[in-house]
């Protein structure tokens, strides 16, 4: 039997996973950037393997791998928030949402989008103050916060800058989602059946 002659519901044929629905063109760009940022975890794994080989096979440990891995994973994790919001994959309790009709769902979407926008706006402000303190000395001059180790990279300031960027992106996303829901366009449905136990 050829692959094309099998029925689509045949469990031997892996079903193609449709892309997650997004609400705006901005969300499409965020999802694409999120997929790129996810590769940072692979880079972190590769350099971790390099460290293990150097340390145990050649008795020559590195001074830069640990901090680099932490920074790469933090950047990847920070961009996970905008990617989850873009594809409507954020954590939510759907008991109330699933029990009401389309009109009530639209109002719940509006409420959720407004709360998300206000939350992201407040978090963006907090991230800005955190990044400002990490990128300026007490005199207000540009000076990146460093790790304080023997290698001493400016990763703490860079990670705080990435957190600020990710929250600013989420702020724009949630504002665009609010505008969409106020115009009567509900959030796209996401099929979570494959993730349920």
N, C-alpha and C. Protein backbone atom coordinates (compact mmCIF):
# COMPACT_ATOMS: atom_id res chain seq x y z
N UNK A 1 0.86 -1.17 0.00
CA UNK A 1 0.00 0.00 0.00
C UNK A 1 0.91 1.24 0.00
N UNK A 2 0.65 2.11 -0.89
CA UNK A 2 1.46 3.33 -0.95
C UNK A 2 0.95 4.33 0.06
N UNK A 3 1.79 5.28 0.34
CA UNK A 3 1.43 6.28 1.34
C UNK A 3 0.23 7.10 0.89
N UNK A 4 0.14 7.40 -0.40
CA UNK A 4 -0.96 8.21 -0.91
C UNK A 4 -2.29 7.47 -0.89
N UNK A 5 -2.26 6.12 -0.94
CA UNK A 5 -3.51 5.37 -0.99
C UNK A 5 -4.09 5.11 0.39
N UNK A 6 -3.34 5.41 1.45
CA UNK A 6 -3.87 5.22 2.80
C UNK A 6 -4.90 6.28 3.12
N UNK A 7 -5.85 5.88 3.96
CA UNK A 7 -6.85 6.85 4.39
C UNK A 7 -6.21 7.85 5.33
N UNK A 8 -6.67 9.14 5.34
CA UNK A 8 -6.05 10.14 6.22
C UNK A 8 -6.15 9.81 7.70
N UNK A 9 -7.22 9.05 8.09
CA UNK A 9 -7.36 8.74 9.51
C UNK A 9 -6.53 7.54 9.93
N UNK A 10 -5.81 6.94 9.01
CA UNK A 10 -4.95 5.82 9.30
C UNK A 10 -3.86 6.26 10.29
N UNK A 11 -3.75 5.62 11.47
CA UNK A 11 -2.76 6.06 12.47
C UNK A 11 -1.33 5.88 12.00
N UNK A 12 -1.10 5.04 10.97
CA UNK A 12 0.26 4.86 10.48
C UNK A 12 0.76 6.08 9.70
N UNK A 13 -0.18 6.90 9.26
CA UNK A 13 0.18 8.11 8.51
C UNK A 13 0.13 9.29 9.46
N UNK A 14 1.25 9.93 9.72
CA UNK A 14 1.21 11.08 10.62
C UNK A 14 0.41 12.22 10.00
N UNK A 15 -0.54 12.72 10.75
CA UNK A 15 -1.36 13.83 10.26
C UNK A 15 -0.53 15.11 10.26
N UNK A 16 -0.72 15.91 9.24
CA UNK A 16 -0.02 17.19 9.19
C UNK A 16 -0.64 18.12 10.22
N UNK A 17 0.19 18.73 11.03
CA UNK A 17 -0.30 19.65 12.03
C UNK A 17 -0.52 21.01 11.38
N UNK A 18 -1.76 21.51 11.41
CA UNK A 18 -1.98 22.82 10.82
C UNK A 18 -1.30 23.89 11.66
N UNK A 19 -0.92 24.99 11.03
CA UNK A 19 -0.27 26.05 11.82
C UNK A 19 -1.26 26.65 12.82
N UNK A 20 -0.72 27.12 13.92
CA UNK A 20 -1.57 27.76 14.92
C UNK A 20 -2.22 28.99 14.32
N UNK A 21 -3.50 29.20 14.63
CA UNK A 21 -4.15 30.40 14.09
C UNK A 21 -3.62 31.66 14.79
N UNK A 22 -3.45 32.70 14.02
CA UNK A 22 -3.00 33.98 14.56
C UNK A 22 -4.05 35.03 14.21
N UNK A 23 -4.05 36.13 14.97
CA UNK A 23 -5.07 37.16 14.78
C UNK A 23 -4.63 38.29 13.87
N UNK A 24 -3.33 38.56 13.81
CA UNK A 24 -2.85 39.71 13.04
C UNK A 24 -1.58 39.34 12.27
N UNK A 25 -1.23 40.19 11.31
CA UNK A 25 0.03 40.01 10.59
C UNK A 25 1.21 40.17 11.54
N UNK A 26 1.08 41.05 12.51
CA UNK A 26 2.12 41.22 13.52
C UNK A 26 2.37 39.90 14.25
N UNK A 27 1.27 39.18 14.58
CA UNK A 27 1.39 37.89 15.25
C UNK A 27 2.13 36.88 14.38
N UNK A 28 1.89 36.91 13.06
CA UNK A 28 2.61 36.00 12.17
C UNK A 28 4.12 36.24 12.24
N UNK A 29 4.50 37.50 12.26
CA UNK A 29 5.92 37.84 12.39
C UNK A 29 6.49 37.39 13.73
N UNK A 30 5.71 37.55 14.78
CA UNK A 30 6.15 37.13 16.11
C UNK A 30 6.35 35.62 16.17
N UNK A 31 5.42 34.87 15.58
CA UNK A 31 5.55 33.40 15.57
C UNK A 31 6.81 32.99 14.80
N UNK A 32 7.07 33.65 13.68
CA UNK A 32 8.29 33.34 12.90
C UNK A 32 9.54 33.64 13.71
N UNK A 33 9.57 34.78 14.39
CA UNK A 33 10.73 35.12 15.24
C UNK A 33 10.84 34.16 16.42
N UNK A 34 9.71 33.74 16.96
CA UNK A 34 9.73 32.78 18.06
C UNK A 34 10.31 31.44 17.65
N UNK A 35 10.02 31.02 16.41
CA UNK A 35 10.60 29.77 15.92
C UNK A 35 12.11 29.90 15.78
N UNK A 36 12.56 31.05 15.35
CA UNK A 36 14.01 31.28 15.26
C UNK A 36 14.64 31.28 16.65
N UNK A 37 13.98 31.95 17.60
CA UNK A 37 14.52 32.01 18.97
C UNK A 37 14.57 30.64 19.62
N UNK A 38 13.67 29.74 19.22
CA UNK A 38 13.67 28.39 19.79
C UNK A 38 14.96 27.64 19.45
N UNK A 39 15.60 28.00 18.36
CA UNK A 39 16.86 27.34 17.98
C UNK A 39 17.98 27.69 18.94
N UNK A 40 17.81 28.73 19.73
CA UNK A 40 18.84 29.08 20.71
C UNK A 40 19.04 27.96 21.74
N UNK A 41 17.98 27.21 22.00
CA UNK A 41 18.10 26.08 22.93
C UNK A 41 19.04 25.02 22.36
N UNK A 42 18.95 24.79 21.04
CA UNK A 42 19.86 23.85 20.41
C UNK A 42 21.31 24.35 20.49
N UNK A 43 21.51 25.63 20.25
CA UNK A 43 22.85 26.21 20.36
C UNK A 43 23.37 26.03 21.79
N UNK A 44 22.50 26.28 22.78
CA UNK A 44 22.90 26.11 24.18
C UNK A 44 23.28 24.66 24.47
N UNK A 45 22.54 23.72 23.89
CA UNK A 45 22.85 22.30 24.10
C UNK A 45 24.20 21.95 23.47
N UNK A 46 24.45 22.45 22.27
CA UNK A 46 25.70 22.14 21.57
C UNK A 46 26.90 22.66 22.36
N UNK A 47 26.82 23.88 22.85
CA UNK A 47 27.98 24.39 23.60
C UNK A 47 28.09 23.75 24.98
N UNK A 48 26.98 23.26 25.51
CA UNK A 48 27.06 22.50 26.77
C UNK A 48 27.80 21.18 26.55
N UNK A 49 27.51 20.51 25.43
CA UNK A 49 28.23 19.28 25.10
C UNK A 49 29.72 19.59 24.91
N UNK A 50 30.01 20.70 24.25
CA UNK A 50 31.40 21.12 24.07
C UNK A 50 32.09 21.28 25.43
N UNK A 51 31.40 21.91 26.37
CA UNK A 51 31.97 22.11 27.71
C UNK A 51 32.26 20.78 28.39
N UNK A 52 31.31 19.84 28.30
CA UNK A 52 31.51 18.53 28.93
C UNK A 52 32.72 17.83 28.32
N UNK A 53 32.84 17.88 27.00
CA UNK A 53 33.99 17.24 26.34
C UNK A 53 35.29 17.91 26.77
N UNK A 54 35.32 19.24 26.75
CA UNK A 54 36.54 19.95 27.13
C UNK A 54 36.92 19.69 28.59
N UNK A 55 35.91 19.66 29.47
CA UNK A 55 36.19 19.48 30.89
C UNK A 55 36.67 18.08 31.22
N UNK A 56 35.95 17.07 30.72
CA UNK A 56 36.23 15.70 31.16
C UNK A 56 37.16 14.93 30.22
N UNK A 57 37.20 15.28 28.95
CA UNK A 57 38.09 14.56 28.03
C UNK A 57 39.47 15.22 27.95
N UNK A 58 39.49 16.56 28.06
CA UNK A 58 40.76 17.27 27.88
C UNK A 58 41.21 18.04 29.12
N UNK A 59 40.46 17.92 30.22
CA UNK A 59 40.78 18.62 31.47
C UNK A 59 41.04 20.11 31.23
N UNK A 60 40.19 20.69 30.39
CA UNK A 60 40.33 22.11 30.04
C UNK A 60 38.97 22.79 30.07
N UNK A 61 38.42 23.01 31.28
CA UNK A 61 37.08 23.62 31.36
C UNK A 61 37.07 25.04 30.82
N UNK A 62 35.90 25.44 30.36
CA UNK A 62 35.74 26.79 29.81
C UNK A 62 35.27 27.73 30.91
N UNK A 63 35.42 29.01 30.65
CA UNK A 63 34.92 30.01 31.60
C UNK A 63 33.68 30.72 31.06
N UNK A 64 33.28 30.38 29.86
CA UNK A 64 32.21 31.14 29.21
C UNK A 64 30.94 30.35 28.94
N UNK A 65 30.99 29.02 28.98
CA UNK A 65 29.84 28.22 28.55
C UNK A 65 28.64 28.39 29.47
N UNK A 66 28.83 28.28 30.77
CA UNK A 66 27.69 28.34 31.69
C UNK A 66 26.90 29.64 31.53
N UNK A 67 27.59 30.77 31.53
CA UNK A 67 26.89 32.05 31.41
C UNK A 67 26.24 32.21 30.04
N UNK A 68 26.88 31.70 29.01
CA UNK A 68 26.31 31.79 27.67
C UNK A 68 25.05 30.95 27.56
N UNK A 69 25.08 29.74 28.12
CA UNK A 69 23.91 28.86 28.09
C UNK A 69 22.74 29.51 28.83
N UNK A 70 23.01 30.05 30.01
CA UNK A 70 21.94 30.71 30.77
C UNK A 70 21.35 31.87 29.98
N UNK A 71 22.21 32.66 29.32
CA UNK A 71 21.73 33.79 28.54
C UNK A 71 20.90 33.33 27.35
N UNK A 72 21.37 32.30 26.62
CA UNK A 72 20.64 31.83 25.43
C UNK A 72 19.27 31.26 25.81
N UNK A 73 19.23 30.49 26.88
CA UNK A 73 17.95 29.91 27.31
C UNK A 73 17.01 31.01 27.82
N UNK A 74 17.55 32.01 28.51
CA UNK A 74 16.71 33.12 28.98
C UNK A 74 16.12 33.90 27.81
N UNK A 75 16.92 34.14 26.78
CA UNK A 75 16.41 34.85 25.60
C UNK A 75 15.33 34.03 24.92
N UNK A 76 15.57 32.73 24.75
CA UNK A 76 14.57 31.86 24.13
C UNK A 76 13.28 31.84 24.95
N UNK A 77 13.43 31.74 26.26
CA UNK A 77 12.26 31.72 27.14
C UNK A 77 11.49 33.04 27.08
N UNK A 78 12.21 34.16 27.03
CA UNK A 78 11.55 35.47 26.98
C UNK A 78 10.71 35.62 25.73
N UNK A 79 11.20 35.11 24.60
CA UNK A 79 10.43 35.22 23.36
C UNK A 79 9.33 34.18 23.26
N UNK A 80 9.29 33.24 24.20
CA UNK A 80 8.19 32.28 24.24
C UNK A 80 6.88 32.92 24.62
N UNK A 81 6.92 33.96 25.45
CA UNK A 81 5.69 34.66 25.84
C UNK A 81 4.98 35.29 24.66
N UNK A 82 5.66 36.12 23.86
CA UNK A 82 5.00 36.68 22.68
C UNK A 82 4.55 35.61 21.69
N UNK A 83 5.33 34.54 21.53
CA UNK A 83 4.95 33.48 20.60
C UNK A 83 3.68 32.77 21.07
N UNK A 84 3.57 32.51 22.38
CA UNK A 84 2.36 31.87 22.91
C UNK A 84 1.15 32.79 22.77
N UNK A 85 1.33 34.08 23.02
CA UNK A 85 0.23 35.03 22.88
C UNK A 85 -0.18 35.16 21.42
N UNK A 86 0.78 35.13 20.51
CA UNK A 86 0.48 35.28 19.08
C UNK A 86 -0.36 34.12 18.56
N UNK A 87 -0.07 32.92 19.02
CA UNK A 87 -0.78 31.74 18.51
C UNK A 87 -1.90 31.29 19.43
N UNK A 88 -2.27 32.13 20.38
CA UNK A 88 -3.39 31.86 21.30
C UNK A 88 -3.16 30.56 22.08
N UNK A 89 -1.91 30.33 22.49
CA UNK A 89 -1.54 29.13 23.23
C UNK A 89 -1.20 29.41 24.69
N UNK A 90 -1.57 30.59 25.17
CA UNK A 90 -1.27 30.92 26.56
C UNK A 90 -2.13 30.10 27.50
N UNK A 91 -1.73 30.02 28.75
CA UNK A 91 -2.48 29.25 29.74
C UNK A 91 -3.79 29.95 30.03
N UNK A 92 -4.85 29.18 30.06
CA UNK A 92 -6.16 29.77 30.34
C UNK A 92 -7.07 28.70 30.95
N UNK A 93 -8.04 29.16 31.70
CA UNK A 93 -9.06 28.29 32.27
C UNK A 93 -10.30 28.48 31.41
N UNK A 94 -10.69 27.40 30.70
CA UNK A 94 -11.75 27.54 29.70
C UNK A 94 -13.12 27.07 30.17
N UNK A 95 -13.29 26.81 31.45
CA UNK A 95 -14.56 26.29 31.94
C UNK A 95 -15.70 27.27 31.61
N UNK A 96 -15.51 28.54 31.96
CA UNK A 96 -16.54 29.55 31.68
C UNK A 96 -16.62 29.82 30.19
N UNK A 97 -15.51 29.96 29.54
CA UNK A 97 -15.46 30.31 28.12
C UNK A 97 -16.18 29.27 27.26
N UNK A 98 -15.98 27.99 27.55
CA UNK A 98 -16.60 26.93 26.76
C UNK A 98 -18.08 26.75 27.05
N UNK A 99 -18.56 27.29 28.15
CA UNK A 99 -19.96 27.07 28.53
C UNK A 99 -20.90 28.17 28.06
N UNK A 100 -20.37 29.20 27.40
CA UNK A 100 -21.22 30.31 26.94
C UNK A 100 -21.24 30.36 25.42
N UNK A 101 -22.18 31.17 24.89
CA UNK A 101 -22.34 31.29 23.45
C UNK A 101 -21.34 32.26 22.83
N UNK A 102 -21.42 32.45 21.52
CA UNK A 102 -20.46 33.29 20.80
C UNK A 102 -20.44 34.75 21.23
N UNK A 103 -21.60 35.31 21.56
CA UNK A 103 -21.64 36.72 21.98
C UNK A 103 -20.94 36.91 23.32
N UNK A 104 -21.22 36.03 24.27
CA UNK A 104 -20.56 36.12 25.57
C UNK A 104 -19.06 35.85 25.43
N UNK A 105 -18.70 34.95 24.53
CA UNK A 105 -17.27 34.68 24.31
C UNK A 105 -16.56 35.92 23.78
N UNK A 106 -17.23 36.64 22.90
CA UNK A 106 -16.63 37.87 22.37
C UNK A 106 -16.40 38.88 23.49
N UNK A 107 -17.37 38.99 24.41
CA UNK A 107 -17.19 39.92 25.54
C UNK A 107 -16.08 39.44 26.47
N UNK A 108 -15.98 38.11 26.65
CA UNK A 108 -14.88 37.57 27.45
C UNK A 108 -13.53 37.82 26.76
N UNK A 109 -13.51 37.72 25.43
CA UNK A 109 -12.29 38.05 24.68
C UNK A 109 -11.91 39.51 24.91
N UNK A 110 -12.89 40.39 24.85
CA UNK A 110 -12.62 41.82 25.05
C UNK A 110 -12.06 42.08 26.44
N UNK A 111 -12.69 41.45 27.43
CA UNK A 111 -12.21 41.63 28.81
C UNK A 111 -10.79 41.09 28.96
N UNK A 112 -10.56 39.89 28.43
CA UNK A 112 -9.24 39.26 28.51
C UNK A 112 -8.19 40.12 27.80
N UNK A 113 -8.52 40.64 26.62
CA UNK A 113 -7.56 41.45 25.87
C UNK A 113 -7.26 42.77 26.59
N UNK A 114 -8.27 43.35 27.23
CA UNK A 114 -8.04 44.59 27.98
C UNK A 114 -7.14 44.33 29.19
N UNK A 115 -7.45 43.27 29.94
CA UNK A 115 -6.63 42.94 31.11
C UNK A 115 -5.20 42.60 30.68
N UNK A 116 -5.06 41.85 29.58
CA UNK A 116 -3.73 41.49 29.09
C UNK A 116 -2.96 42.74 28.68
N UNK A 117 -3.63 43.68 28.01
CA UNK A 117 -2.95 44.91 27.60
C UNK A 117 -2.48 45.71 28.81
N UNK A 118 -3.36 45.88 29.81
CA UNK A 118 -2.98 46.65 30.99
C UNK A 118 -1.85 45.96 31.76
N UNK A 119 -1.92 44.64 31.87
CA UNK A 119 -0.87 43.89 32.54
C UNK A 119 0.46 44.05 31.80
N UNK A 120 0.44 43.87 30.48
CA UNK A 120 1.67 43.98 29.70
C UNK A 120 2.22 45.40 29.73
N UNK A 121 1.34 46.38 29.77
CA UNK A 121 1.78 47.77 29.86
C UNK A 121 2.52 48.01 31.17
N UNK A 122 1.95 47.53 32.28
CA UNK A 122 2.60 47.67 33.58
C UNK A 122 3.91 46.90 33.65
N UNK A 123 3.93 45.69 33.08
CA UNK A 123 5.16 44.89 33.10
C UNK A 123 6.23 45.50 32.20
N UNK A 124 5.83 46.14 31.10
CA UNK A 124 6.79 46.81 30.23
C UNK A 124 7.45 47.97 30.95
N UNK A 125 6.65 48.70 31.71
CA UNK A 125 7.22 49.81 32.49
C UNK A 125 8.22 49.26 33.53
N UNK A 126 7.83 48.18 34.21
CA UNK A 126 8.74 47.59 35.21
C UNK A 126 10.02 47.08 34.55
N UNK A 127 9.88 46.47 33.37
CA UNK A 127 11.07 45.97 32.65
C UNK A 127 11.95 47.13 32.18
N UNK A 128 11.31 48.26 31.82
CA UNK A 128 12.10 49.43 31.41
C UNK A 128 12.95 49.94 32.56
N UNK A 129 12.35 50.05 33.76
CA UNK A 129 13.13 50.53 34.90
C UNK A 129 14.24 49.55 35.25
N UNK A 130 13.96 48.24 35.13
CA UNK A 130 14.97 47.22 35.41
C UNK A 130 16.11 47.33 34.40
N UNK A 131 15.76 47.50 33.11
CA UNK A 131 16.79 47.61 32.09
C UNK A 131 17.58 48.92 32.23
N UNK A 132 16.90 50.01 32.58
CA UNK A 132 17.60 51.29 32.76
C UNK A 132 18.67 51.17 33.84
N UNK A 133 18.30 50.56 34.97
CA UNK A 133 19.27 50.39 36.05
C UNK A 133 20.41 49.45 35.66
N UNK A 134 20.13 48.49 34.75
CA UNK A 134 21.17 47.56 34.32
C UNK A 134 22.05 48.14 33.20
N UNK A 135 21.62 49.24 32.60
CA UNK A 135 22.37 49.79 31.47
C UNK A 135 22.96 51.17 31.76
N UNK A 136 22.70 51.72 32.94
CA UNK A 136 23.23 53.05 33.29
C UNK A 136 23.80 53.01 34.70
N UNK A 137 24.87 53.73 34.90
CA UNK A 137 25.43 53.81 36.25
C UNK A 137 24.66 54.86 37.05
N UNK A 138 24.94 55.03 38.34
CA UNK A 138 24.19 55.99 39.17
C UNK A 138 24.25 57.44 38.67
N UNK A 139 25.24 57.77 37.85
CA UNK A 139 25.33 59.12 37.29
C UNK A 139 24.52 59.28 36.01
N UNK A 140 23.87 58.20 35.57
CA UNK A 140 23.06 58.25 34.37
C UNK A 140 23.82 58.00 33.09
N UNK A 141 25.08 57.60 33.20
CA UNK A 141 25.88 57.32 32.01
C UNK A 141 25.69 55.86 31.59
N UNK A 142 25.79 55.63 30.28
CA UNK A 142 25.64 54.28 29.73
C UNK A 142 26.75 53.37 30.25
N UNK A 143 26.37 52.31 30.94
CA UNK A 143 27.32 51.34 31.47
C UNK A 143 26.55 50.06 31.74
N UNK A 144 26.83 49.03 30.94
CA UNK A 144 26.09 47.78 31.05
C UNK A 144 26.49 47.00 32.29
N UNK A 145 25.48 46.48 32.96
CA UNK A 145 25.71 45.60 34.11
C UNK A 145 26.39 44.33 33.62
N UNK A 146 27.38 43.88 34.36
CA UNK A 146 28.12 42.68 33.99
C UNK A 146 27.92 41.60 35.03
N UNK A 147 28.34 40.39 34.71
CA UNK A 147 28.07 39.25 35.57
C UNK A 147 28.94 39.21 36.82
N UNK A 148 30.13 39.82 36.78
CA UNK A 148 31.02 39.82 37.93
C UNK A 148 31.89 38.59 38.04
N UNK A 149 31.87 37.72 37.04
CA UNK A 149 32.72 36.53 37.05
C UNK A 149 34.07 36.86 36.41
N UNK A 150 34.92 35.85 36.28
CA UNK A 150 36.22 36.08 35.64
C UNK A 150 36.07 36.45 34.17
N UNK A 151 35.04 35.93 33.51
CA UNK A 151 34.80 36.30 32.11
C UNK A 151 34.12 37.66 32.03
N UNK A 152 33.14 37.88 32.90
CA UNK A 152 32.48 39.18 33.11
C UNK A 152 31.77 39.75 31.87
N UNK A 153 30.89 38.98 31.22
CA UNK A 153 30.18 39.51 30.06
C UNK A 153 29.02 40.41 30.51
N UNK A 154 28.50 41.24 29.60
CA UNK A 154 27.36 42.10 29.95
C UNK A 154 26.02 41.39 29.78
N UNK A 155 25.97 40.09 30.00
CA UNK A 155 24.75 39.33 29.79
C UNK A 155 23.59 39.75 30.68
N UNK A 156 23.80 40.12 31.95
CA UNK A 156 22.64 40.55 32.75
C UNK A 156 21.90 41.73 32.12
N UNK A 157 22.63 42.70 31.63
CA UNK A 157 21.98 43.85 30.99
C UNK A 157 21.31 43.45 29.69
N UNK A 158 21.97 42.58 28.91
CA UNK A 158 21.39 42.15 27.64
C UNK A 158 20.11 41.35 27.85
N UNK A 159 20.10 40.46 28.83
CA UNK A 159 18.89 39.67 29.10
C UNK A 159 17.76 40.59 29.56
N UNK A 160 18.07 41.57 30.38
CA UNK A 160 17.03 42.52 30.82
C UNK A 160 16.51 43.34 29.65
N UNK A 161 17.38 43.64 28.69
CA UNK A 161 16.94 44.32 27.48
C UNK A 161 16.02 43.45 26.64
N UNK A 162 16.32 42.16 26.55
CA UNK A 162 15.48 41.23 25.80
C UNK A 162 14.12 41.08 26.50
N UNK A 163 14.11 41.03 27.81
CA UNK A 163 12.85 40.95 28.55
C UNK A 163 12.01 42.19 28.27
N UNK A 164 12.64 43.36 28.26
CA UNK A 164 11.92 44.59 27.92
C UNK A 164 11.34 44.50 26.52
N UNK A 165 12.13 44.04 25.56
CA UNK A 165 11.66 43.92 24.18
C UNK A 165 10.49 42.94 24.08
N UNK A 166 10.60 41.78 24.74
CA UNK A 166 9.52 40.79 24.69
C UNK A 166 8.23 41.33 25.29
N UNK A 167 8.34 42.05 26.40
CA UNK A 167 7.13 42.62 27.01
C UNK A 167 6.54 43.74 26.17
N UNK A 168 7.39 44.54 25.53
CA UNK A 168 6.89 45.59 24.64
C UNK A 168 6.15 44.96 23.45
N UNK A 169 6.70 43.86 22.92
CA UNK A 169 6.02 43.15 21.84
C UNK A 169 4.66 42.64 22.30
N UNK A 170 4.62 42.06 23.51
CA UNK A 170 3.35 41.56 24.05
C UNK A 170 2.35 42.69 24.28
N UNK A 171 2.86 43.87 24.63
CA UNK A 171 1.99 45.03 24.82
C UNK A 171 1.33 45.41 23.49
N UNK A 172 2.13 45.45 22.42
CA UNK A 172 1.58 45.77 21.09
C UNK A 172 0.60 44.68 20.66
N UNK A 173 0.97 43.42 20.86
CA UNK A 173 0.09 42.32 20.50
C UNK A 173 -1.26 42.42 21.20
N UNK A 174 -1.22 42.61 22.51
CA UNK A 174 -2.48 42.64 23.25
C UNK A 174 -3.33 43.85 22.87
N UNK A 175 -2.69 44.96 22.52
CA UNK A 175 -3.45 46.12 22.03
C UNK A 175 -4.11 45.80 20.70
N UNK A 176 -3.37 45.16 19.78
CA UNK A 176 -3.96 44.78 18.49
C UNK A 176 -5.08 43.76 18.68
N UNK A 177 -4.90 42.83 19.62
CA UNK A 177 -5.96 41.85 19.90
C UNK A 177 -7.20 42.55 20.45
N UNK A 178 -6.99 43.54 21.32
CA UNK A 178 -8.13 44.29 21.87
C UNK A 178 -8.88 45.01 20.76
N UNK A 179 -8.15 45.64 19.86
CA UNK A 179 -8.80 46.34 18.73
C UNK A 179 -9.61 45.34 17.89
N UNK A 180 -9.03 44.17 17.63
CA UNK A 180 -9.75 43.14 16.85
C UNK A 180 -11.03 42.71 17.56
N UNK A 181 -10.94 42.46 18.86
CA UNK A 181 -12.14 42.00 19.57
C UNK A 181 -13.18 43.11 19.69
N UNK A 182 -12.73 44.36 19.81
CA UNK A 182 -13.70 45.47 19.84
C UNK A 182 -14.40 45.64 18.49
N UNK A 183 -13.75 45.22 17.43
CA UNK A 183 -14.36 45.25 16.09
C UNK A 183 -15.23 44.04 15.82
N UNK A 184 -15.35 43.16 16.82
CA UNK A 184 -16.24 42.00 16.69
C UNK A 184 -15.60 40.76 16.12
N UNK A 185 -14.27 40.71 16.11
CA UNK A 185 -13.58 39.52 15.60
C UNK A 185 -13.06 38.71 16.78
N UNK A 186 -13.65 37.55 17.05
CA UNK A 186 -13.25 36.76 18.22
C UNK A 186 -11.86 36.16 18.05
N UNK A 187 -11.32 35.73 19.17
CA UNK A 187 -10.02 35.05 19.16
C UNK A 187 -10.18 33.73 18.41
N UNK A 188 -9.17 33.33 17.65
CA UNK A 188 -9.27 32.06 16.91
C UNK A 188 -9.30 30.88 17.87
N UNK A 189 -10.02 29.86 17.46
CA UNK A 189 -10.10 28.64 18.26
C UNK A 189 -8.83 27.83 18.06
N UNK A 190 -8.31 27.30 19.13
CA UNK A 190 -7.14 26.44 19.08
C UNK A 190 -7.57 25.05 19.50
N UNK A 191 -7.21 24.05 18.69
CA UNK A 191 -7.56 22.68 19.00
C UNK A 191 -6.55 22.13 19.99
N UNK A 192 -6.98 22.01 21.25
CA UNK A 192 -6.10 21.50 22.30
C UNK A 192 -6.35 20.03 22.61
N UNK A 193 -7.08 19.34 21.73
CA UNK A 193 -7.43 17.96 22.04
C UNK A 193 -6.23 17.05 22.09
N UNK A 194 -5.17 17.35 21.27
CA UNK A 194 -3.99 16.49 21.30
C UNK A 194 -3.17 16.69 22.56
N UNK A 195 -3.43 17.75 23.33
CA UNK A 195 -2.66 18.01 24.54
C UNK A 195 -3.38 17.56 25.81
N UNK A 196 -4.58 17.03 25.66
CA UNK A 196 -5.33 16.62 26.85
C UNK A 196 -5.00 15.19 27.19
N UNK A 197 -5.11 14.86 28.47
CA UNK A 197 -4.81 13.50 28.92
C UNK A 197 -6.09 12.75 29.12
